[in-house]
Amino acid sequence: MPEGVPEEAKHSIAGAVAGGDAGLVAAAREAFTASMSTTFMVSAIGVLAAALLATLVMRDDRKRPDAADGTAGTDRSDRTAGKQLEPVV
């Protein structure tokens, strides 16, 4: 905001618009738009970082042990289809 503007115009866009000066209104809109653009970019970077972190944390890169029946690396549901599973105590 330019020097010499009222304090209320420095604190909110409503205070700048209420002043009625066309130059002050234009400066307030420019300042508001610039700050919103910066906030959007920082937020977008934060969302992308969170998505990357979630992808890395939630990946299942554990190796499955070799099974005696030669079904290593297959989905467990294929080996247990039709079998009654015992509860783990």
Coordinates of N, CA and C in Angstrom, one line a residue:
M1 N 0.8 -1.2 0.0 CA 0.0 0.0 0.0 C 0.9 1.2 0.0
P2 N 0.5 2.3 -0.7 CA 1.3 3.5 -0.8 C 1.3 4.2 0.6
E3 N 2.4 5.1 0.7 CA 2.5 5.8 2.0 C 1.4 6.8 2.1
G4 N 1.0 7.1 3.3 CA 0.0 8.2 3.6 C -1.4 7.7 3.5
V5 N -1.7 6.4 3.4 CA -3.1 5.9 3.4 C -3.5 5.8 4.8
P6 N -4.8 5.8 5.0 CA -5.4 5.7 6.4 C -5.1 4.3 6.9
E7 N -5.0 4.2 8.2 CA -4.6 2.9 8.9 C -5.7 1.8 8.6
E8 N -7.0 2.2 8.5 CA -8.0 1.2 8.2 C -7.9 0.6 6.8
A9 N -7.3 1.4 5.9 CA -7.1 0.9 4.5 C -6.0 -0.1 4.5
K10 N -5.0 0.0 5.4 CA -3.9 -0.9 5.4 C -4.3 -2.2 6.0
H11 N -5.4 -2.3 6.8 CA -5.7 -3.5 7.5 C -6.8 -4.3 6.8
S12 N -7.6 -3.7 5.9 CA -8.6 -4.5 5.2 C -8.9 -3.8 3.9
I13 N -9.4 -4.6 3.0 CA -9.8 -4.1 1.7 C -11.1 -3.3 1.8
A14 N -11.9 -3.6 2.8 CA -13.1 -2.9 3.0 C -12.8 -1.4 3.4
G15 N -11.8 -1.3 4.3 CA -11.4 0.1 4.7 C -10.9 0.9 3.5
A16 N -10.2 0.3 2.6 CA -9.7 1.0 1.4 C -10.8 1.4 0.5
V17 N -11.8 0.5 0.3 CA -12.9 0.8 -0.6 C -13.8 1.9 0.0
A18 N -13.9 1.8 1.3 CA -14.8 2.8 2.0 C -14.2 4.2 1.9
G19 N -12.9 4.3 1.7 CA -12.3 5.7 1.5 C -12.8 6.4 0.3
G20 N -13.1 5.7 -0.8 CA -13.6 6.3 -2.0 C -12.6 6.7 -3.0
D21 N -11.3 6.8 -2.7 CA -10.3 7.2 -3.6 C -10.0 6.1 -4.6
A22 N -10.2 6.4 -5.9 CA -10.0 5.4 -6.9 C -8.6 4.8 -7.0
G23 N -7.6 5.6 -6.7 CA -6.2 5.1 -6.7 C -6.0 4.2 -5.5
L24 N -6.6 4.5 -4.4 CA -6.5 3.7 -3.2 C -7.2 2.3 -3.4
V25 N -8.4 2.4 -4.1 CA -9.1 1.2 -4.3 C -8.3 0.3 -5.3
A26 N -7.7 0.8 -6.3 CA -6.9 0.0 -7.3 C -5.7 -0.6 -6.6
A27 N -5.0 0.2 -5.7 CA -3.9 -0.3 -5.0 C -4.3 -1.4 -4.0
A28 N -5.4 -1.3 -3.4 CA -5.9 -2.3 -2.5 C -6.3 -3.6 -3.2
R29 N -6.9 -3.5 -4.3 CA -7.2 -4.6 -5.1 C -6.0 -5.4 -5.6
E30 N -5.0 -4.6 -6.0 CA -3.7 -5.2 -6.5 C -3.0 -5.9 -5.4
A31 N -3.0 -5.3 -4.2 CA -2.4 -5.9 -3.0 C -3.1 -7.2 -2.6
F32 N -4.5 -7.1 -2.7 CA -5.3 -8.3 -2.3 C -5.0 -9.4 -3.3
T33 N -5.0 -9.1 -4.6 CA -4.8 -10.1 -5.6 C -3.4 -10.8 -5.5
A34 N -2.4 -9.9 -5.3 CA -1.1 -10.5 -5.1 C -0.9 -11.4 -3.9
S35 N -1.5 -11.0 -2.8 CA -1.4 -11.8 -1.6 C -2.2 -13.1 -1.8
M36 N -3.3 -13.1 -2.4 CA -4.1 -14.3 -2.7 C -3.4 -15.3 -3.6
S37 N -2.7 -14.7 -4.6 CA -1.9 -15.5 -5.5 C -0.8 -16.2 -4.8
T38 N -0.1 -15.5 -3.9 CA 1.0 -16.1 -3.1 C 0.5 -17.2 -2.2
T39 N -0.7 -16.9 -1.5 CA -1.3 -17.9 -0.6 C -1.7 -19.1 -1.4
F40 N -2.2 -19.0 -2.6 CA -2.6 -20.1 -3.4 C -1.4 -21.0 -3.8
M41 N -0.3 -20.3 -4.2 CA 0.9 -21.1 -4.6 C 1.5 -21.8 -3.4
V42 N 1.5 -21.2 -2.3 CA 2.1 -21.9 -1.1 C 1.2 -23.1 -0.7
S43 N -0.1 -22.9 -0.8 CA -1.1 -23.9 -0.4 C -0.9 -25.1 -1.4
A44 N -0.8 -24.8 -2.7 CA -0.7 -25.8 -3.7 C 0.6 -26.6 -3.5
I45 N 1.7 -26.0 -3.2 CA 2.9 -26.7 -2.9 C 2.8 -27.6 -1.7
G46 N 2.1 -27.1 -0.7 CA 1.8 -27.9 0.5 C 1.0 -29.1 0.2
V47 N 0.0 -29.0 -0.6 CA -0.9 -30.1 -1.0 C -0.1 -31.1 -1.8
L48 N 0.7 -30.7 -2.7 CA 1.5 -31.6 -3.5 C 2.6 -32.3 -2.6
A49 N 3.1 -31.6 -1.6 CA 4.1 -32.3 -0.7 C 3.4 -33.3 0.2
A50 N 2.2 -33.0 0.6 CA 1.4 -33.9 1.4 C 1.0 -35.2 0.6
A51 N 0.7 -35.0 -0.6 CA 0.3 -36.1 -1.5 C 1.5 -37.0 -1.7
L52 N 2.7 -36.4 -1.9 CA 3.9 -37.2 -2.1 C 4.3 -37.9 -0.9
L53 N 4.2 -37.3 0.3 CA 4.5 -37.9 1.5 C 3.5 -39.1 1.8
A54 N 2.2 -38.9 1.5 CA 1.3 -40.0 1.7 C 1.5 -41.1 0.8
T55 N 1.9 -40.8 -0.4 CA 2.3 -41.9 -1.4 C 3.5 -42.7 -0.9
L56 N 4.5 -42.0 -0.4 CA 5.7 -42.7 0.1 C 5.4 -43.5 1.4
V57 N 4.6 -43.0 2.3 CA 4.4 -43.6 3.5 C 3.4 -44.8 3.3
M58 N 2.5 -44.7 2.4 CA 1.5 -45.8 2.3 C 1.8 -46.9 1.3
R59 N 3.0 -46.8 0.7 CA 3.4 -47.8 -0.3 C 3.7 -49.1 0.5
D60 N 3.3 -50.2 -0.2 CA 3.6 -51.5 0.4 C 4.8 -52.1 -0.4
D61 N 6.0 -51.9 0.1 CA 7.1 -52.4 -0.6 C 7.8 -53.5 0.2
R62 N 7.1 -54.2 1.1 CA 7.6 -55.3 1.9 C 7.6 -56.5 1.0
K63 N 8.6 -57.3 1.1 CA 8.7 -58.6 0.3 C 7.9 -59.6 1.0
R64 N 7.1 -60.4 0.2 CA 6.4 -61.5 0.8 C 7.3 -62.7 0.8
P65 N 7.2 -63.5 1.9 CA 8.1 -64.6 2.0 C 7.7 -65.7 1.0
D66 N 8.6 -66.5 0.6 CA 8.3 -67.6 -0.3 C 7.4 -68.6 0.4
A67 N 6.4 -69.0 -0.3 CA 5.5 -70.0 0.3 C 6.0 -71.4 -0.2
A68 N 5.6 -72.4 0.7 CA 6.1 -73.8 0.4 C 5.4 -74.3 -0.9
D69 N 4.2 -73.8 -1.2 CA 3.4 -74.3 -2.3 C 3.8 -73.6 -3.6
G70 N 4.8 -72.7 -3.6 CA 5.2 -72.1 -4.8 C 4.4 -70.9 -5.2
T71 N 3.6 -70.3 -4.3 CA 2.7 -69.2 -4.7 C 3.3 -67.9 -4.2
A72 N 4.6 -67.8 -4.1 CA 5.3 -66.6 -3.6 C 4.9 -65.4 -4.5
G73 N 4.6 -64.3 -3.8 CA 4.3 -63.1 -4.5 C 2.9 -63.0 -5.0
T74 N 2.1 -64.0 -4.8 CA 0.7 -63.9 -5.2 C -0.2 -63.3 -4.1
D75 N -1.3 -62.9 -4.5 CA -2.2 -62.3 -3.5 C -2.7 -63.4 -2.5
R76 N -2.8 -63.0 -1.3 CA -3.1 -64.0 -0.2 C -4.6 -64.5 -0.4
S77 N -5.4 -63.7 -1.0 CA -6.8 -64.2 -1.2 C -6.9 -65.3 -2.2
D78 N -5.9 -65.4 -3.1 CA -5.9 -66.6 -4.0 C -5.6 -67.9 -3.2
R79 N -4.7 -67.8 -2.3 CA -4.3 -69.0 -1.5 C -5.3 -69.4 -0.5
T80 N -6.1 -68.5 0.0 CA -7.0 -68.8 1.0 C -8.5 -68.9 0.5
A81 N -8.7 -68.9 -0.8 CA -10.1 -69.0 -1.3 C -10.7 -70.3 -0.9
G82 N -11.8 -70.2 -0.3 CA -12.5 -71.4 0.1 C -12.1 -72.1 1.4
K83 N -11.1 -71.5 2.0 CA -10.5 -72.1 3.3 C -11.0 -71.3 4.5
Q84 N -11.3 -72.0 5.6 CA -11.7 -71.3 6.8 C -10.4 -70.8 7.5
L85 N -10.3 -69.5 7.8 CA -9.2 -68.9 8.5 C -9.4 -69.0 9.9
E86 N -8.3 -69.3 10.6 CA -8.3 -69.4 12.1 C -8.0 -68.0 12.7
P87 N -8.7 -67.7 13.8 CA -8.5 -66.4 14.4 C -7.1 -66.3 15.0
V88 N -6.4 -65.2 15.0 CA -5.1 -65.0 15.6 C -5.4 -64.5 17.0
V89 N -4.7 -65.2 17.9 CA -4.9 -64.9 19.4 C -3.7 -64.2 19.9

